[in-house]
Amino acid sequence: MKKLRVSHGKTILYTIVFMIVVFIAVYFPICGITFDVKSIIIIVVWVLVTPILLIGIMKTYKLEYTDKECIVTRFNRVDVFKFSDVIYIDEPYTIKHKSLTFYTKEGKLKFITLDKDAKLLDVFYKNCDHLLTREEFVQKFPTIKL
């Protein structure tokens, strides 16, 4: 099993935005605009929880692959994507958003955040044997908009 180095840029950004929204949703209904002991406690808890959450996310997110599958681990959730099930890789979207975007045999859309060196895209191209061109994919799944 080979491991890939994960890029945490988007994860950190999304987590910080989420934590700011949570902070606003908790702080203003409880404390309003005043600054007292309750507000200090909420700020201290938020400042302590955010880095712990970020470190937890960064430590538990892993990308690994074998010759037959890609394994993505997020916290306790393990997603296994078999290369034989992948039929189309949306390369323009993948490169633009730095998130591997692909469709399975059933026509389901899947996303995986790319690793730091973008080797995951090469791994998928190398190991997926049943890839269709864009025209073939649109012909097979006319209801899916690319």
Short mmCIF file of N, CA, C and O in Angstrom, two decimals:
data_model
loop_
_atom_site.label_atom_id
_atom_site.label_comp_id
_atom_site.label_asym_id
_atom_site.label_seq_id
_atom_site.Cartn_x
_atom_site.Cartn_y
_atom_site.Cartn_z
N MET A 1 0.84 -1.17 0.00
CA MET A 1 0.00 0.00 0.00
C MET A 1 0.89 1.24 0.00
O MET A 1 1.80 1.36 0.80
N LYS A 2 0.59 2.15 -0.92
CA LYS A 2 1.37 3.37 -1.05
C LYS A 2 0.58 4.54 -0.51
O LYS A 2 -0.62 4.63 -0.68
N LYS A 3 1.27 5.46 0.15
CA LYS A 3 0.61 6.63 0.73
C LYS A 3 0.93 7.87 -0.09
O LYS A 3 2.00 7.98 -0.69
N LEU A 4 0.00 8.81 -0.08
CA LEU A 4 0.19 10.09 -0.74
C LEU A 4 0.13 11.20 0.30
O LEU A 4 -0.63 11.11 1.27
N ARG A 5 0.91 12.25 0.09
CA ARG A 5 0.88 13.39 1.00
C ARG A 5 -0.36 14.23 0.71
O ARG A 5 -0.59 14.64 -0.42
N VAL A 6 -1.13 14.50 1.72
CA VAL A 6 -2.40 15.18 1.58
C VAL A 6 -2.21 16.69 1.64
O VAL A 6 -1.45 17.20 2.45
N SER A 7 -2.95 17.41 0.80
CA SER A 7 -2.97 18.86 0.84
C SER A 7 -4.10 19.30 1.78
O SER A 7 -5.24 18.92 1.59
N HIS A 8 -3.78 20.08 2.78
CA HIS A 8 -4.76 20.47 3.79
C HIS A 8 -5.28 21.89 3.61
O HIS A 8 -5.99 22.39 4.46
N GLY A 9 -4.94 22.56 2.54
CA GLY A 9 -5.33 23.96 2.35
C GLY A 9 -6.83 24.18 2.40
O GLY A 9 -7.33 25.02 3.16
N LYS A 10 -7.57 23.45 1.57
CA LYS A 10 -9.03 23.61 1.54
C LYS A 10 -9.65 23.17 2.86
O LYS A 10 -10.60 23.78 3.34
N THR A 11 -9.13 22.11 3.42
CA THR A 11 -9.68 21.59 4.68
C THR A 11 -9.55 22.63 5.78
O THR A 11 -10.51 22.86 6.53
N ILE A 12 -8.41 23.26 5.88
CA ILE A 12 -8.19 24.29 6.90
C ILE A 12 -9.13 25.48 6.65
O ILE A 12 -9.77 25.98 7.58
N LEU A 13 -9.24 25.90 5.40
CA LEU A 13 -10.10 27.03 5.07
C LEU A 13 -11.56 26.74 5.42
O LEU A 13 -12.21 27.55 6.09
N TYR A 14 -12.07 25.57 5.00
CA TYR A 14 -13.46 25.22 5.30
C TYR A 14 -13.71 25.08 6.79
O TYR A 14 -14.75 25.49 7.29
N THR A 15 -12.75 24.52 7.51
CA THR A 15 -12.91 24.35 8.95
C THR A 15 -12.93 25.70 9.66
O THR A 15 -13.76 25.92 10.56
N ILE A 16 -12.07 26.61 9.27
CA ILE A 16 -12.04 27.93 9.89
C ILE A 16 -13.34 28.69 9.60
O ILE A 16 -13.92 29.31 10.50
N VAL A 17 -13.81 28.63 8.37
CA VAL A 17 -15.08 29.29 8.03
C VAL A 17 -16.21 28.68 8.85
O VAL A 17 -17.05 29.40 9.41
N PHE A 18 -16.25 27.34 8.95
CA PHE A 18 -17.27 26.67 9.75
C PHE A 18 -17.21 27.10 11.21
O PHE A 18 -18.23 27.40 11.82
N MET A 19 -16.01 27.16 11.77
CA MET A 19 -15.86 27.54 13.17
C MET A 19 -16.25 29.00 13.40
O MET A 19 -16.78 29.34 14.46
N ILE A 20 -15.99 29.88 12.44
CA ILE A 20 -16.40 31.28 12.58
C ILE A 20 -17.92 31.38 12.58
O ILE A 20 -18.51 32.12 13.38
N VAL A 21 -18.57 30.63 11.68
CA VAL A 21 -20.04 30.63 11.64
C VAL A 21 -20.60 30.09 12.95
O VAL A 21 -21.56 30.65 13.51
N VAL A 22 -20.02 29.01 13.47
CA VAL A 22 -20.47 28.46 14.75
C VAL A 22 -20.26 29.48 15.87
O VAL A 22 -21.13 29.68 16.72
N PHE A 23 -19.11 30.15 15.87
CA PHE A 23 -18.83 31.16 16.89
C PHE A 23 -19.87 32.28 16.85
O PHE A 23 -20.41 32.67 17.89
N ILE A 24 -20.18 32.77 15.66
CA ILE A 24 -21.17 33.84 15.53
C ILE A 24 -22.54 33.36 15.98
O ILE A 24 -23.27 34.08 16.67
N ALA A 25 -22.89 32.12 15.59
CA ALA A 25 -24.20 31.57 15.95
C ALA A 25 -24.34 31.36 17.46
O ALA A 25 -25.44 31.44 18.00
N VAL A 26 -23.23 31.10 18.14
CA VAL A 26 -23.29 30.86 19.59
C VAL A 26 -23.09 32.16 20.36
O VAL A 26 -23.81 32.44 21.32
N TYR A 27 -22.13 32.97 19.96
CA TYR A 27 -21.74 34.14 20.74
C TYR A 27 -22.84 35.21 20.78
O TYR A 27 -23.22 35.66 21.86
N PHE A 28 -23.32 35.64 19.64
CA PHE A 28 -24.24 36.79 19.63
C PHE A 28 -25.60 36.49 20.26
O PHE A 28 -26.12 37.36 20.96
N PRO A 29 -26.21 35.31 20.08
CA PRO A 29 -27.46 35.07 20.79
C PRO A 29 -27.29 35.03 22.31
O PRO A 29 -28.17 35.42 23.06
N ILE A 30 -26.14 34.55 22.78
CA ILE A 30 -25.92 34.43 24.23
C ILE A 30 -25.44 35.75 24.82
O ILE A 30 -25.95 36.20 25.84
N CYS A 31 -24.46 36.38 24.20
CA CYS A 31 -23.82 37.55 24.79
C CYS A 31 -24.27 38.88 24.18
O CYS A 31 -24.08 39.92 24.81
N GLY A 32 -24.78 38.85 22.97
CA GLY A 32 -25.13 40.11 22.32
C GLY A 32 -23.87 40.90 22.01
O GLY A 32 -22.83 40.34 21.68
N ILE A 33 -23.95 42.21 22.16
CA ILE A 33 -22.80 43.05 21.86
C ILE A 33 -21.98 43.34 23.12
O ILE A 33 -20.87 43.82 23.04
N THR A 34 -22.50 43.00 24.27
CA THR A 34 -21.79 43.27 25.52
C THR A 34 -20.58 42.34 25.67
O THR A 34 -20.51 41.27 25.07
N PHE A 35 -19.63 42.78 26.48
CA PHE A 35 -18.42 42.01 26.72
C PHE A 35 -18.32 41.76 28.23
O PHE A 35 -18.04 42.66 29.00
N ASP A 36 -18.57 40.50 28.64
CA ASP A 36 -18.53 40.17 30.06
C ASP A 36 -17.87 38.80 30.24
O ASP A 36 -17.19 38.31 29.35
N VAL A 37 -18.08 38.16 31.37
CA VAL A 37 -17.44 36.87 31.69
C VAL A 37 -17.89 35.77 30.73
O VAL A 37 -17.08 34.96 30.28
N LYS A 38 -19.20 35.75 30.41
CA LYS A 38 -19.69 34.74 29.47
C LYS A 38 -19.00 34.85 28.12
O LYS A 38 -18.63 33.84 27.52
N SER A 39 -18.82 36.05 27.65
CA SER A 39 -18.20 36.23 26.34
C SER A 39 -16.72 35.81 26.37
O SER A 39 -16.23 35.22 25.41
N ILE A 40 -16.03 36.08 27.48
CA ILE A 40 -14.63 35.64 27.60
C ILE A 40 -14.55 34.12 27.60
O ILE A 40 -13.68 33.54 26.93
N ILE A 41 -15.45 33.45 28.29
CA ILE A 41 -15.45 31.98 28.34
C ILE A 41 -15.71 31.42 26.94
O ILE A 41 -15.02 30.49 26.50
N ILE A 42 -16.68 31.98 26.23
CA ILE A 42 -16.99 31.50 24.87
C ILE A 42 -15.80 31.71 23.94
O ILE A 42 -15.45 30.82 23.15
N ILE A 43 -15.16 32.85 24.02
CA ILE A 43 -13.99 33.13 23.16
C ILE A 43 -12.85 32.17 23.48
O ILE A 43 -12.21 31.62 22.58
N VAL A 44 -12.57 31.94 24.76
CA VAL A 44 -11.48 31.03 25.15
C VAL A 44 -11.78 29.61 24.67
O VAL A 44 -10.89 28.93 24.13
N VAL A 45 -13.01 29.14 24.85
CA VAL A 45 -13.37 27.79 24.39
C VAL A 45 -13.21 27.69 22.88
O VAL A 45 -12.66 26.72 22.37
N TRP A 46 -13.66 28.71 22.15
CA TRP A 46 -13.54 28.70 20.70
C TRP A 46 -12.08 28.69 20.26
O TRP A 46 -11.71 27.95 19.35
N VAL A 47 -11.26 29.49 20.91
CA VAL A 47 -9.83 29.55 20.56
C VAL A 47 -9.13 28.22 20.87
O VAL A 47 -8.20 27.83 20.18
N LEU A 48 -9.59 27.49 21.88
CA LEU A 48 -8.98 26.19 22.20
C LEU A 48 -9.51 25.07 21.31
O LEU A 48 -8.75 24.18 20.92
N VAL A 49 -10.78 25.10 20.98
CA VAL A 49 -11.39 24.01 20.21
C VAL A 49 -10.97 24.05 18.73
O VAL A 49 -10.74 23.00 18.13
N THR A 50 -10.86 25.22 18.15
CA THR A 50 -10.54 25.33 16.73
C THR A 50 -9.21 24.68 16.37
O THR A 50 -9.16 23.85 15.45
N PRO A 51 -8.09 24.97 17.04
CA PRO A 51 -6.84 24.30 16.68
C PRO A 51 -6.88 22.79 16.94
O PRO A 51 -6.31 22.01 16.18
N ILE A 52 -7.57 22.38 18.00
CA ILE A 52 -7.68 20.94 18.29
C ILE A 52 -8.43 20.25 17.15
O ILE A 52 -8.03 19.18 16.69
N LEU A 53 -9.50 20.86 16.68
CA LEU A 53 -10.26 20.31 15.57
C LEU A 53 -9.42 20.27 14.29
O LEU A 53 -9.41 19.26 13.58
N LEU A 54 -8.69 21.33 14.01
CA LEU A 54 -7.83 21.36 12.82
C LEU A 54 -6.75 20.29 12.88
O LEU A 54 -6.50 19.59 11.88
N ILE A 55 -6.11 20.14 14.01
CA ILE A 55 -5.07 19.11 14.16
C ILE A 55 -5.68 17.72 14.01
O ILE A 55 -5.10 16.84 13.35
N GLY A 56 -6.84 17.52 14.60
CA GLY A 56 -7.52 16.23 14.48
C GLY A 56 -7.85 15.89 13.04
O GLY A 56 -7.66 14.76 12.58
N ILE A 57 -8.33 16.86 12.29
CA ILE A 57 -8.65 16.65 10.89
C ILE A 57 -7.40 16.34 10.09
O ILE A 57 -7.36 15.41 9.28
N MET A 58 -6.34 17.10 10.32
CA MET A 58 -5.11 16.89 9.56
C MET A 58 -4.44 15.55 9.88
O MET A 58 -3.84 14.93 9.01
N LYS A 59 -4.52 15.11 11.11
CA LYS A 59 -3.89 13.84 11.50
C LYS A 59 -4.67 12.62 11.01
O LYS A 59 -4.08 11.57 10.79
N THR A 60 -5.98 12.74 10.85
CA THR A 60 -6.78 11.57 10.51
C THR A 60 -7.13 11.46 9.03
O THR A 60 -7.69 10.46 8.63
N TYR A 61 -6.80 12.44 8.21
CA TYR A 61 -7.11 12.37 6.79
C TYR A 61 -5.92 11.74 6.06
O TYR A 61 -4.82 12.27 6.07
N LYS A 62 -6.16 10.59 5.44
CA LYS A 62 -5.09 9.87 4.74
C LYS A 62 -5.54 9.44 3.36
O LYS A 62 -6.71 9.10 3.16
N LEU A 63 -4.61 9.42 2.42
CA LEU A 63 -4.83 8.89 1.08
C LEU A 63 -3.84 7.75 0.86
O LEU A 63 -2.63 7.95 0.97
N GLU A 64 -4.37 6.58 0.54
CA GLU A 64 -3.53 5.42 0.27
C GLU A 64 -4.09 4.72 -0.95
O GLU A 64 -5.28 4.82 -1.24
N TYR A 65 -3.24 3.99 -1.67
CA TYR A 65 -3.73 3.26 -2.82
C TYR A 65 -2.93 1.98 -3.04
O TYR A 65 -1.79 1.86 -2.62
N THR A 66 -3.61 1.04 -3.69
CA THR A 66 -2.98 -0.20 -4.14
C THR A 66 -3.17 -0.23 -5.65
O THR A 66 -3.61 0.75 -6.25
N ASP A 67 -2.88 -1.37 -6.26
CA ASP A 67 -3.09 -1.48 -7.70
C ASP A 67 -4.56 -1.56 -8.08
O ASP A 67 -4.92 -1.32 -9.22
N LYS A 68 -5.42 -1.89 -7.12
CA LYS A 68 -6.84 -2.10 -7.44
C LYS A 68 -7.78 -1.07 -6.84
O LYS A 68 -8.93 -0.97 -7.26
N GLU A 69 -7.33 -0.30 -5.84
CA GLU A 69 -8.26 0.61 -5.17
C GLU A 69 -7.53 1.79 -4.52
O GLU A 69 -6.34 1.74 -4.29
N CYS A 70 -8.32 2.81 -4.26
CA CYS A 70 -7.85 3.99 -3.54
C CYS A 70 -8.61 4.04 -2.22
O CYS A 70 -9.83 3.92 -2.20
N ILE A 71 -7.89 4.23 -1.13
CA ILE A 71 -8.50 4.24 0.19
C ILE A 71 -8.33 5.63 0.79
O ILE A 71 -7.22 6.13 0.93
N VAL A 72 -9.48 6.25 1.13
CA VAL A 72 -9.49 7.59 1.73
C VAL A 72 -10.02 7.44 3.15
O VAL A 72 -11.12 6.95 3.36
N THR A 73 -9.22 7.88 4.13
CA THR A 73 -9.62 7.80 5.53
C THR A 73 -9.83 9.20 6.08
O THR A 73 -8.95 10.05 6.00
N ARG A 74 -11.04 9.43 6.62
CA ARG A 74 -11.39 10.70 7.28
C ARG A 74 -11.96 10.34 8.64
O ARG A 74 -13.01 9.72 8.70
N PHE A 75 -11.27 10.72 9.69
CA PHE A 75 -11.63 10.32 11.06
C PHE A 75 -11.78 8.81 11.10
O PHE A 75 -10.84 8.11 10.79
N ASN A 76 -12.93 8.28 11.46
CA ASN A 76 -13.13 6.83 11.50
C ASN A 76 -13.77 6.30 10.22
O ASN A 76 -13.99 5.10 10.10
N ARG A 77 -14.09 7.16 9.29
CA ARG A 77 -14.75 6.74 8.05
C ARG A 77 -13.71 6.38 7.00
O ARG A 77 -12.81 7.15 6.71
N VAL A 78 -13.86 5.19 6.44
CA VAL A 78 -12.94 4.72 5.40
C VAL A 78 -13.74 4.51 4.12
O VAL A 78 -14.69 3.74 4.09
N ASP A 79 -13.35 5.23 3.06
CA ASP A 79 -13.99 5.08 1.76
C ASP A 79 -13.01 4.35 0.84
O ASP A 79 -11.85 4.75 0.72
N VAL A 80 -13.51 3.31 0.18
CA VAL A 80 -12.69 2.55 -0.75
C VAL A 80 -13.27 2.74 -2.14
O VAL A 80 -14.44 2.45 -2.39
N PHE A 81 -12.46 3.27 -3.04
CA PHE A 81 -12.86 3.49 -4.42
C PHE A 81 -12.08 2.53 -5.30
O PHE A 81 -10.86 2.65 -5.44
N LYS A 82 -12.77 1.57 -5.89
CA LYS A 82 -12.12 0.60 -6.77
C LYS A 82 -11.88 1.24 -8.12
O LYS A 82 -12.78 1.87 -8.68
N PHE A 83 -10.68 1.06 -8.64
CA PHE A 83 -10.34 1.64 -9.93
C PHE A 83 -11.20 1.06 -11.05
O PHE A 83 -11.47 1.72 -12.03
N SER A 84 -11.64 -0.18 -10.89
CA SER A 84 -12.46 -0.83 -11.93
C SER A 84 -13.86 -0.21 -12.01
O SER A 84 -14.55 -0.38 -13.01
N ASP A 85 -14.30 0.50 -10.97
CA ASP A 85 -15.62 1.14 -10.97
C ASP A 85 -15.61 2.54 -11.59
O ASP A 85 -16.66 3.08 -11.89
N VAL A 86 -14.44 3.13 -11.76
CA VAL A 86 -14.34 4.50 -12.29
C VAL A 86 -14.43 4.45 -13.81
O VAL A 86 -13.68 3.73 -14.47
N ILE A 87 -15.39 5.23 -14.37
CA ILE A 87 -15.53 5.22 -15.83
C ILE A 87 -15.21 6.57 -16.48
O ILE A 87 -14.96 6.63 -17.67
N TYR A 88 -15.23 7.65 -15.69
CA TYR A 88 -14.91 8.95 -16.27
C TYR A 88 -14.27 9.85 -15.22
O TYR A 88 -14.74 9.93 -14.09
N ILE A 89 -13.20 10.52 -15.61
CA ILE A 89 -12.53 11.50 -14.76
C ILE A 89 -12.68 12.86 -15.42
O ILE A 89 -12.29 13.06 -16.57
N ASP A 90 -13.27 13.80 -14.69
CA ASP A 90 -13.48 15.15 -15.20
C ASP A 90 -12.22 15.97 -14.95
O ASP A 90 -12.08 16.65 -13.93
N GLU A 91 -11.29 15.89 -15.89
CA GLU A 91 -9.98 16.51 -15.69
C GLU A 91 -10.02 18.03 -15.61
O GLU A 91 -9.35 18.62 -14.75
N PRO A 92 -10.78 18.75 -16.48
CA PRO A 92 -10.79 20.21 -16.35
C PRO A 92 -11.28 20.67 -14.97
O PRO A 92 -10.69 21.58 -14.37
N TYR A 93 -12.34 20.05 -14.47
CA TYR A 93 -12.85 20.42 -13.14
C TYR A 93 -11.84 20.05 -12.06
O TYR A 93 -11.64 20.80 -11.10
N THR A 94 -11.19 18.90 -12.22
CA THR A 94 -10.20 18.44 -11.25
C THR A 94 -9.05 19.42 -11.14
O THR A 94 -8.64 19.79 -10.04
N ILE A 95 -8.54 19.85 -12.26
CA ILE A 95 -7.40 20.77 -12.25
C ILE A 95 -7.80 22.14 -11.71
O ILE A 95 -7.08 22.74 -10.92
N LYS A 96 -8.98 22.61 -12.11
CA LYS A 96 -9.43 23.94 -11.68
C LYS A 96 -9.68 24.00 -10.18
O LYS A 96 -9.30 24.96 -9.52
N HIS A 97 -10.31 22.95 -9.62
CA HIS A 97 -10.70 22.97 -8.21
C HIS A 97 -9.78 22.18 -7.29
O HIS A 97 -10.04 22.08 -6.09
N LYS A 98 -8.73 21.57 -7.85
CA LYS A 98 -7.76 20.78 -7.09
C LYS A 98 -8.44 19.70 -6.25
O LYS A 98 -8.08 19.45 -5.11
N SER A 99 -9.45 19.11 -6.86
CA SER A 99 -10.20 18.05 -6.21
C SER A 99 -10.54 17.02 -7.28
O SER A 99 -11.25 17.34 -8.24
N LEU A 100 -10.02 15.80 -7.14
CA LEU A 100 -10.26 14.75 -8.13
C LEU A 100 -11.76 14.49 -8.23
O LEU A 100 -12.42 14.18 -7.24
N THR A 101 -12.29 14.67 -9.43
CA THR A 101 -13.71 14.51 -9.68
C THR A 101 -13.89 13.37 -10.66
O THR A 101 -13.36 13.42 -11.76
N PHE A 102 -14.63 12.35 -10.24
CA PHE A 102 -14.82 11.21 -11.14
C PHE A 102 -16.21 10.63 -10.97
O PHE A 102 -16.91 10.92 -10.00
N TYR A 103 -16.62 9.84 -11.96
CA TYR A 103 -17.92 9.19 -11.97
C TYR A 103 -17.72 7.68 -11.96
O TYR A 103 -16.81 7.16 -12.61
N THR A 104 -18.59 6.99 -11.23
CA THR A 104 -18.52 5.53 -11.15
C THR A 104 -19.41 4.91 -12.24
O THR A 104 -20.09 5.61 -12.97
N LYS A 105 -19.42 3.58 -12.30
CA LYS A 105 -20.24 2.85 -13.27
C LYS A 105 -21.71 3.22 -13.18
O LYS A 105 -22.43 3.22 -14.16
N GLU A 106 -22.17 3.50 -11.96
CA GLU A 106 -23.57 3.83 -11.74
C GLU A 106 -23.89 5.29 -12.09
O GLU A 106 -25.03 5.73 -11.97
N GLY A 107 -22.89 6.06 -12.45
CA GLY A 107 -23.09 7.47 -12.77
C GLY A 107 -23.04 8.37 -11.56
O GLY A 107 -23.44 9.53 -11.62
N LYS A 108 -22.53 7.88 -10.44
CA LYS A 108 -22.44 8.68 -9.21
C LYS A 108 -21.16 9.51 -9.23
O LYS A 108 -20.09 9.03 -9.54
N LEU A 109 -21.32 10.75 -8.82
CA LEU A 109 -20.20 11.69 -8.76
C LEU A 109 -19.47 11.54 -7.44
O LEU A 109 -20.09 11.48 -6.38
N LYS A 110 -18.14 11.49 -7.48
CA LYS A 110 -17.31 11.38 -6.28
C LYS A 110 -16.20 12.43 -6.35
O LYS A 110 -15.71 12.77 -7.42
N PHE A 111 -15.82 12.92 -5.17
CA PHE A 111 -14.75 13.91 -5.05
C PHE A 111 -13.70 13.39 -4.07
O PHE A 111 -14.04 12.82 -3.05
N ILE A 112 -12.44 13.63 -4.37
CA ILE A 112 -11.34 13.38 -3.43
C ILE A 112 -10.40 14.56 -3.55
O ILE A 112 -9.99 14.94 -4.65
N THR A 113 -10.05 15.16 -2.43
CA THR A 113 -9.10 16.26 -2.44
C THR A 113 -7.75 15.75 -2.92
O THR A 113 -7.27 14.72 -2.46
N LEU A 114 -7.15 16.47 -3.86
CA LEU A 114 -5.87 16.04 -4.42
C LEU A 114 -4.76 16.12 -3.38
O LEU A 114 -4.81 16.93 -2.46
N ASP A 115 -3.75 15.30 -3.59
CA ASP A 115 -2.57 15.35 -2.73
C ASP A 115 -1.72 16.55 -3.13
O ASP A 115 -2.01 17.24 -4.10
N LYS A 116 -0.64 16.78 -2.39
CA LYS A 116 0.19 17.97 -2.61
C LYS A 116 0.81 18.01 -4.00
O LYS A 116 0.91 19.05 -4.61
N ASP A 117 1.27 16.86 -4.50
CA ASP A 117 1.96 16.81 -5.78
C ASP A 117 1.03 16.45 -6.94
O ASP A 117 1.49 16.25 -8.05
N ALA A 118 -0.26 16.31 -6.69
CA ALA A 118 -1.27 15.94 -7.69
C ALA A 118 -0.96 14.59 -8.34
O ALA A 118 -1.24 14.38 -9.51
N LYS A 119 -0.37 13.69 -7.59
CA LYS A 119 -0.07 12.34 -8.11
C LYS A 119 -1.32 11.47 -8.16
O LYS A 119 -1.35 10.50 -8.90
N LEU A 120 -2.32 11.82 -7.39
CA LEU A 120 -3.54 11.01 -7.35
C LEU A 120 -4.20 10.93 -8.72
O LEU A 120 -4.68 9.87 -9.12
N LEU A 121 -4.20 12.01 -9.46
CA LEU A 121 -4.77 12.01 -10.80
C LEU A 121 -4.01 11.03 -11.70
O LEU A 121 -4.63 10.25 -12.43
N ASP A 122 -2.70 11.04 -11.63
CA ASP A 122 -1.89 10.10 -12.42
C ASP A 122 -2.15 8.66 -12.00
O ASP A 122 -2.22 7.76 -12.85
N VAL A 123 -2.31 8.43 -10.70
CA VAL A 123 -2.60 7.09 -10.20
C VAL A 123 -3.92 6.59 -10.77
O VAL A 123 -4.03 5.44 -11.22
N PHE A 124 -4.93 7.45 -10.78
CA PHE A 124 -6.24 7.05 -11.32
C PHE A 124 -6.15 6.78 -12.81
O PHE A 124 -6.70 5.80 -13.31
N TYR A 125 -5.46 7.63 -13.56
CA TYR A 125 -5.32 7.40 -15.00
C TYR A 125 -4.56 6.11 -15.29
O TYR A 125 -4.89 5.38 -16.23
N LYS A 126 -3.56 5.84 -14.49
CA LYS A 126 -2.76 4.64 -14.71
C LYS A 126 -3.52 3.36 -14.38
O LYS A 126 -3.39 2.35 -15.08
N ASN A 127 -4.34 3.38 -13.34
CA ASN A 127 -4.97 2.16 -12.85
C ASN A 127 -6.42 1.94 -13.31
O ASN A 127 -6.94 0.84 -13.16
N CYS A 128 -7.08 2.96 -13.82
CA CYS A 128 -8.47 2.80 -14.27
C CYS A 128 -8.47 2.30 -15.71
O CYS A 128 -8.01 3.01 -16.62
N ASP A 129 -8.98 1.11 -15.91
CA ASP A 129 -8.94 0.49 -17.23
C ASP A 129 -10.17 0.78 -18.08
O ASP A 129 -10.14 0.61 -19.28
N HIS A 130 -11.26 1.19 -17.47
CA HIS A 130 -12.53 1.34 -18.18
C HIS A 130 -12.92 2.80 -18.39
O HIS A 130 -14.11 3.12 -18.40
N LEU A 131 -11.96 3.67 -18.58
CA LEU A 131 -12.28 5.09 -18.73
C LEU A 131 -12.92 5.37 -20.08
O LEU A 131 -12.51 4.83 -21.11
N LEU A 132 -13.94 6.21 -20.06
CA LEU A 132 -14.63 6.64 -21.27
C LEU A 132 -14.20 8.06 -21.62
O LEU A 132 -13.76 8.83 -20.75
N THR A 133 -14.35 8.42 -22.89
CA THR A 133 -14.12 9.81 -23.27
C THR A 133 -15.33 10.63 -22.84
O THR A 133 -16.37 10.08 -22.46
N ARG A 134 -15.22 11.92 -22.94
CA ARG A 134 -16.32 12.80 -22.54
C ARG A 134 -17.58 12.53 -23.37
O ARG A 134 -18.69 12.46 -22.84
N GLU A 135 -17.40 12.35 -24.67
CA GLU A 135 -18.53 12.10 -25.56
C GLU A 135 -19.20 10.76 -25.25
O GLU A 135 -20.43 10.66 -25.22
N GLU A 136 -18.40 9.73 -24.99
CA GLU A 136 -18.96 8.42 -24.65
C GLU A 136 -19.72 8.48 -23.32
O GLU A 136 -20.78 7.88 -23.18
N PHE A 137 -19.17 9.23 -22.37
CA PHE A 137 -19.84 9.35 -21.08
C PHE A 137 -21.17 10.08 -21.21
O PHE A 137 -22.18 9.66 -20.65
N VAL A 138 -21.20 11.16 -21.97
CA VAL A 138 -22.44 11.92 -22.17
C VAL A 138 -23.46 11.06 -22.90
O VAL A 138 -24.66 11.12 -22.61
N GLN A 139 -23.00 10.23 -23.83
CA GLN A 139 -23.91 9.34 -24.56
C GLN A 139 -24.49 8.28 -23.62
O GLN A 139 -25.66 7.94 -23.72
N LYS A 140 -23.67 7.76 -22.72
CA LYS A 140 -24.12 6.72 -21.80
C LYS A 140 -25.03 7.29 -20.71
O LYS A 140 -26.00 6.65 -20.29
N PHE A 141 -24.72 8.50 -20.23
CA PHE A 141 -25.50 9.15 -19.17
C PHE A 141 -25.96 10.53 -19.66
O PHE A 141 -25.38 11.55 -19.27
N PRO A 142 -27.00 10.59 -20.48
CA PRO A 142 -27.41 11.89 -21.04
C PRO A 142 -28.00 12.85 -20.00
O PRO A 142 -28.03 14.06 -20.21
N THR A 143 -28.47 12.34 -18.86
CA THR A 143 -29.07 13.22 -17.86
C THR A 143 -28.05 13.91 -16.97
O THR A 143 -28.38 14.87 -16.28
N ILE A 144 -26.82 13.44 -16.98
CA ILE A 144 -25.76 14.03 -16.15
C ILE A 144 -25.12 15.19 -16.90
O ILE A 144 -24.65 15.03 -18.02
N LYS A 145 -25.11 16.34 -16.26
CA LYS A 145 -24.52 17.53 -16.88
C LYS A 145 -23.08 17.69 -16.40
O LYS A 145 -22.81 17.75 -15.21
N LEU A 146 -22.16 17.73 -17.34
CA LEU A 146 -20.74 17.88 -16.98
C LEU A 146 -20.35 19.34 -16.98
O LEU A 146 -20.83 20.15 -17.70
#
